[in-house]
Every structure is written in C-alpha cells, then in structure tokens.
Coordinates of C-alpha atoms and ligand atoms in Angstrom, one line a residue:
X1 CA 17.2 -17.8 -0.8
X2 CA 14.3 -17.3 1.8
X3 CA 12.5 -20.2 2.5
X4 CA 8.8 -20.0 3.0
X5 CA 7.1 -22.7 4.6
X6 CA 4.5 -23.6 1.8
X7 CA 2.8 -27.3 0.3
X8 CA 4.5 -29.5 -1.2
X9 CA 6.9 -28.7 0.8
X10 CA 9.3 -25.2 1.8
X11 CA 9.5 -23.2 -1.6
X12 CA 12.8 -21.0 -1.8
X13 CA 12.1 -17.5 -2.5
X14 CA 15.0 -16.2 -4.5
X15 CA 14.8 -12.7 -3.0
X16 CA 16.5 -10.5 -6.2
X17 CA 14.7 -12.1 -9.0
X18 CA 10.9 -12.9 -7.4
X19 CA 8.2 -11.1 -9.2
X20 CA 4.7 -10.6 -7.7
X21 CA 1.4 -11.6 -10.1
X22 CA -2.3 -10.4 -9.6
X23 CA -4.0 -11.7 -12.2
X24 CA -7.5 -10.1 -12.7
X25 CA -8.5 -8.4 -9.8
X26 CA -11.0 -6.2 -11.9
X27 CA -14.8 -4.8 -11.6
X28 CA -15.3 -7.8 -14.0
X29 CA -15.1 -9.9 -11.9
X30 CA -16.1 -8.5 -8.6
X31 CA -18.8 -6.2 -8.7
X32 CA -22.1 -7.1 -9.6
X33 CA -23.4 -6.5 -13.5
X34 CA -19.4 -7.4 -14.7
X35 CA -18.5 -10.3 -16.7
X36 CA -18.7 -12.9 -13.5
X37 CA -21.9 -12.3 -12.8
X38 CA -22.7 -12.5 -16.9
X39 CA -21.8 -15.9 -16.5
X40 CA -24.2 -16.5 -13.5
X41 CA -21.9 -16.4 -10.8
X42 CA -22.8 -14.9 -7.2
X43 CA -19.6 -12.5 -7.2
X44 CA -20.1 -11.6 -3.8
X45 CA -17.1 -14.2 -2.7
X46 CA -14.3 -12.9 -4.6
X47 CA -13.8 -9.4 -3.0
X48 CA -13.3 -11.2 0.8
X49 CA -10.0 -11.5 -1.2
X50 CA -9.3 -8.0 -1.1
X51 CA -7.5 -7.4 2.3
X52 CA -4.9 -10.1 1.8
X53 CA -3.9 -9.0 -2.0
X54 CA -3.8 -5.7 -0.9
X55 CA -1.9 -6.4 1.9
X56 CA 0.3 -9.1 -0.2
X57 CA 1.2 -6.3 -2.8
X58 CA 1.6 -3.6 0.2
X59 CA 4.6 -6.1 1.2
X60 CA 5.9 -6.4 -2.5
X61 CA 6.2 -2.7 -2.8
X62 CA 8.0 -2.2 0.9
X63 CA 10.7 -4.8 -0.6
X64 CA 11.0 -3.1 -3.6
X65 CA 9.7 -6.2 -6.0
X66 CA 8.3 -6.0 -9.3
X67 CA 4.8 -6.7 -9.3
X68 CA 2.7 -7.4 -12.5
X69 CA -1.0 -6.4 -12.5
X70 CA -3.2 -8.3 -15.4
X71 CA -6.7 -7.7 -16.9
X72 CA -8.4 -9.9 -18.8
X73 CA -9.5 -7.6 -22.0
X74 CA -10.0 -7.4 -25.3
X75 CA -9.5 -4.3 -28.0
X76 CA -12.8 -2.5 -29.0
X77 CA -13.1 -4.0 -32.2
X78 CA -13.1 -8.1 -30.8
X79 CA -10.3 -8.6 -33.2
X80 CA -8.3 -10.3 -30.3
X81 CA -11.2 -12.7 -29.1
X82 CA -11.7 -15.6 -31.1
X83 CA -15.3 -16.1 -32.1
X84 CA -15.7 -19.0 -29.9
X85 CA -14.8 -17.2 -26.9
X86 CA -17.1 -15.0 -27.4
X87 CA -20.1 -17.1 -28.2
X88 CA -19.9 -18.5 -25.0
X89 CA -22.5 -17.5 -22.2
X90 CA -25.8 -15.4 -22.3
X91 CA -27.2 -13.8 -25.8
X92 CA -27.3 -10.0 -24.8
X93 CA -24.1 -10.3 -21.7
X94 CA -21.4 -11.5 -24.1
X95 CA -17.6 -10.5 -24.2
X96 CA -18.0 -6.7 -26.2
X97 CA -22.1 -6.4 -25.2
X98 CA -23.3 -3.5 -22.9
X99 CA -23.4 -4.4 -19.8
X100 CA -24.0 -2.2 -16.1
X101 CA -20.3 -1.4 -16.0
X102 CA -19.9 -0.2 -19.5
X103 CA -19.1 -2.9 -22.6
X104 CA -18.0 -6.6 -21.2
X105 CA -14.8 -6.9 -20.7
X106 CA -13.2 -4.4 -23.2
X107 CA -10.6 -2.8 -22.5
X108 CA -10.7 0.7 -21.0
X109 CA -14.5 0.1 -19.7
X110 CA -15.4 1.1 -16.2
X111 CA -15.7 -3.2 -15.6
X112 CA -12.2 -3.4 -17.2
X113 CA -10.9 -1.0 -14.3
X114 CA -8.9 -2.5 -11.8
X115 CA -10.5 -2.5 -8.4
X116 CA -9.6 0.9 -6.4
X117 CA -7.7 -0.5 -3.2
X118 CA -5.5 -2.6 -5.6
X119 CA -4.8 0.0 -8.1
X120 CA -1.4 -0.1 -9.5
X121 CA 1.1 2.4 -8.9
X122 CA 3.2 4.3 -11.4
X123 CA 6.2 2.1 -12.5
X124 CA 4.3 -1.5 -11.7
X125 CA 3.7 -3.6 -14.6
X126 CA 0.2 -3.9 -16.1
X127 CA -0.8 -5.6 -18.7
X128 CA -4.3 -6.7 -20.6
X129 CA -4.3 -10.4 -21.8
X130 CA -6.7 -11.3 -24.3
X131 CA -6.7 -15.2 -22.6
X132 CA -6.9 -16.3 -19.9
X133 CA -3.7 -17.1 -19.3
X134 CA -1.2 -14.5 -18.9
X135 CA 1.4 -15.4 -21.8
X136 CA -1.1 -16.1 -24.3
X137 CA 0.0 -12.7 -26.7
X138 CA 1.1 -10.5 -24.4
X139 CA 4.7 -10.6 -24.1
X140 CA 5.2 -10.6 -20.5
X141 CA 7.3 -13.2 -20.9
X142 CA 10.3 -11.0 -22.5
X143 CA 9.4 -8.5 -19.9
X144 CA 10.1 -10.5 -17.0
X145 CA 13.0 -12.3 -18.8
X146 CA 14.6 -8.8 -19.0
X147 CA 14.1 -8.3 -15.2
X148 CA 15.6 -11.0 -14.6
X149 CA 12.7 -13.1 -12.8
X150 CA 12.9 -16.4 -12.3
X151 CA 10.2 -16.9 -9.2
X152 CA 6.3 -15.7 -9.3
X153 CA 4.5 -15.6 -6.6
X154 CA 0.5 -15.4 -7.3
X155 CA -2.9 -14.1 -6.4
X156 CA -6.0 -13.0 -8.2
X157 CA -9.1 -14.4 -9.5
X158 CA -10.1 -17.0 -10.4
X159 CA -8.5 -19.6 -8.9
X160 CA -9.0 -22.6 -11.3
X161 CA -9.3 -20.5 -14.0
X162 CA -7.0 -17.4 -14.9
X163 CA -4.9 -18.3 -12.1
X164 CA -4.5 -21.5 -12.5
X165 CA -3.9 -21.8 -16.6
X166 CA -1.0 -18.6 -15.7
X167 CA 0.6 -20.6 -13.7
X168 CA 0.5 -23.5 -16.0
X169 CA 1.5 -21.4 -18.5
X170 CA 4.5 -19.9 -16.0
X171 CA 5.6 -24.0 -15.5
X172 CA 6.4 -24.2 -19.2
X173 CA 8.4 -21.0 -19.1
X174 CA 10.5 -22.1 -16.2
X175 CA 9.2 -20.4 -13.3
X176 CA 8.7 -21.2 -9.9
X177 CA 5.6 -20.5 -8.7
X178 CA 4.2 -20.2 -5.4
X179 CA 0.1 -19.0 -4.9
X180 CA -1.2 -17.3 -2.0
X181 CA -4.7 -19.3 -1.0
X182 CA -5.8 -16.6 0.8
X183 CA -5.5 -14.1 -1.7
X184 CA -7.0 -16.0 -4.7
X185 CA -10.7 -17.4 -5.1
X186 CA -13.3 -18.7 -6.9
X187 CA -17.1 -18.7 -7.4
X188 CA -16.8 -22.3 -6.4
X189 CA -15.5 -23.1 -3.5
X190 CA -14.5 -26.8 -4.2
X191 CA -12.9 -25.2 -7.8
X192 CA -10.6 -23.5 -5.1
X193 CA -10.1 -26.4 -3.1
X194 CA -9.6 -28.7 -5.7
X195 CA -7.6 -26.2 -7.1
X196 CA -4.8 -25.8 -4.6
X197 CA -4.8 -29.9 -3.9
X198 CA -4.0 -30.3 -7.5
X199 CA -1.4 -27.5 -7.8
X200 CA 0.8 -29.2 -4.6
X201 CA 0.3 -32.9 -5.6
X202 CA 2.6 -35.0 -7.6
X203 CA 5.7 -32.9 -5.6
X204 CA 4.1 -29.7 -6.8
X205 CA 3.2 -30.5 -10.0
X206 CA 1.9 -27.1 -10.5
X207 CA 4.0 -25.0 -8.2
X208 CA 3.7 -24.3 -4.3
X209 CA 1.0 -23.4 -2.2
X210 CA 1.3 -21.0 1.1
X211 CA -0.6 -19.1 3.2
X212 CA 0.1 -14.9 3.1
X213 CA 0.9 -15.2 6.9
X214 CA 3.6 -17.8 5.8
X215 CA 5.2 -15.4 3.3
X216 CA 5.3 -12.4 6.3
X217 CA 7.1 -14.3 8.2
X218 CA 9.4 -15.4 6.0
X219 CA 10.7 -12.9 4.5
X220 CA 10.2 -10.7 8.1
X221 CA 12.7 -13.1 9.2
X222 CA 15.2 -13.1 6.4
X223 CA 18.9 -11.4 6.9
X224 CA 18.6 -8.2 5.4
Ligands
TIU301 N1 -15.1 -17.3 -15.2 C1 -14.1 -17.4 -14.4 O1 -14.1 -18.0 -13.4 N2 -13.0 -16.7 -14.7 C2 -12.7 -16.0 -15.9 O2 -13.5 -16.0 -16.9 N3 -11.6 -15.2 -15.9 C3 -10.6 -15.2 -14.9 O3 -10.5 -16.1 -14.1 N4 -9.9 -14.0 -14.7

C-alpha cells in the first residue's frame, strides 16, 4: 500500500488494483457553445483544470494503471435520455438540439469529443454514460471488477455534479475513492468547495480528498 497524504486522513493506495477516473473532460463542457454553457454557465473556469489532469493521467500511464475516460452522451435517437432530462434547460439548447459544436451532447458530436491534450490512448478505457453518474447503464462496473480494481482515484468535471454522484455511485460498489482538487472543478466555486468539505467529513464519508502534488510524491517515494 502507498500512503498518500490526503483529507480525512492518509488514503492507502493499493498500488496493483488502483484505477484512474476522468469523468467528462469534453468540449461539452469546456468550450464555449457546448452543453455548459447551454445551461448558462461561464465555462471559462473548467479548462484551468487541464494541466493537472493531463499531468495526473501522464503519471497513470508511466505506472502502467488503468485509466477510465467517461463522456456524458446519449445515442442519436434520445432513446437513452429520459424525457425529463431532457426537458431541462433552454427551448432551442437542449440535450439532442443543434448547437455550435454539432448536436448537444450526443454521442460522436464534435462537443461529445474529448478535449485534445487529454485524449485517450489506444488500450485506455472509455466509456459514454448516459447519467451522470458513471454506473448508471454502462457496465463499467464488471469491467473494473474483471481488472481487479478496488481503488479509484478521480478528476474531471463537474465537481458536485458528475464527479461527485460517480463517486457516490463508486461508495456503494465498494471502492475507495480518492479525488484530486486540483484536477476537478466547477462553474461554482463554492459547489467545489462545498464539494470537497462534504466528501472528507463524517471520516470521509464520500471518499478522500488530496492534492495532485500529494499523489507525486507518494507514489515517487514508494519502493519499487
Ligand atoms: N451541469 C453540470 O455541472 N454538469 C453536468 O451536467 N455534467 C457533468 O458534470 N459532467
């Protein structure tokens, strides 16, 4: 076990079965005329994120650890986004509408594309998820089962929500979960904030919480 200074308290970083998670780090979300900005969020915020998730995967694929990419998408035909989902937000930028980056949030869309400096290599896992949370009909959970992963270590956007409901959804499933703060955020910063506080309270109710200098070092320091 590597143990990685992190809130609560030091989370133990089973080296042979941790998998890393970047949940939704797609033109979506983080270029203008994408679903974020649909919403009526200033996107500018999320992409100061970039360096550290690139840098935080960069370190995953130097130790040879799985890493999971997710989209948020749904098929062409809406048949995998319930009506309410998509009824929520702006007449003429809804889920499946045309938007500046191609149709909102459907899969295979320019928006839908993964951002360039954090595209996934050949053999990485990637998967769409029609929620929010990556479990909700996707079957990762079988795939990480049969690689034997037990700890997830996350980033992506958005903080409170596809981050946070995956690692809820994680917690059920019986993993550990630690998030990177520096390589997740929000359109709201005090989402974030609030965020993290209420992942690391009640003894890490949620999971743990660390920064990405805190994981370097770590596992830098680890017998080999
Ligand atoms: N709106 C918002 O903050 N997030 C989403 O809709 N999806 C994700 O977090 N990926």
């Amino acid at each position: 076990m590597i143990p990685v200074p992190a809130r609560p308290y030091p989370f133990q970083l089973d080296p042979a079965h941790t998998a890393l998670v970047v949940i939704d780090m797609q033109r979506d979300f983080i270029e203008p005329g994408g679903f974020g900005a649909s919403l009526g969020n200033d996107v500018a915020l999320l992409e100061a994120i970039i360096p550290a998730a690139a840098e935080l995967i960069a370190l995953f694929r130097r130790q040879g650890w799985p890493i999971v990419h997710t989209r948020e998408a749904h098929q062409a035909d809406l048949s995998d986004c319930p009506p309410a989902k998509i009824a929520r937000g702006r007449p003429g930028l809804r889920i499946g509408e045309m938007g500046a980056m191609g149709r909102i949030l459907i899969a295979g869309e320019p928006g839908n594309q993964i951002v360039d400096a954090l595209a996934p290599l050949p053999g990485e896992i990637v998967i769409n998820k029609p929620g929010k949370g990556m479990f909700w009909a996707t079957g990762i959970h079988e795939t990480l089962q049969g690689l034997g992963i037990t700890h997830l270590v996350f980033a992506g956007v958005t903080t409170e929500v596809c981050v946070q409901t995956s690692m809820r959804e994680a917690n059920d499933r019986g993993y550990e979960c630690l998030l990177i703060e520096d390589a997740t955020e929000s359109y709201f910063p005090a989402f974030k904030a609030a965020t993290i506080e209420m992942i690391a309270a009640q003894g890490g109710i949620v999971g743990w919480v660390a920064p990405l200098a805190a994981l370097h070092l770590a596992i830098a320091g680890a017998p080999a």
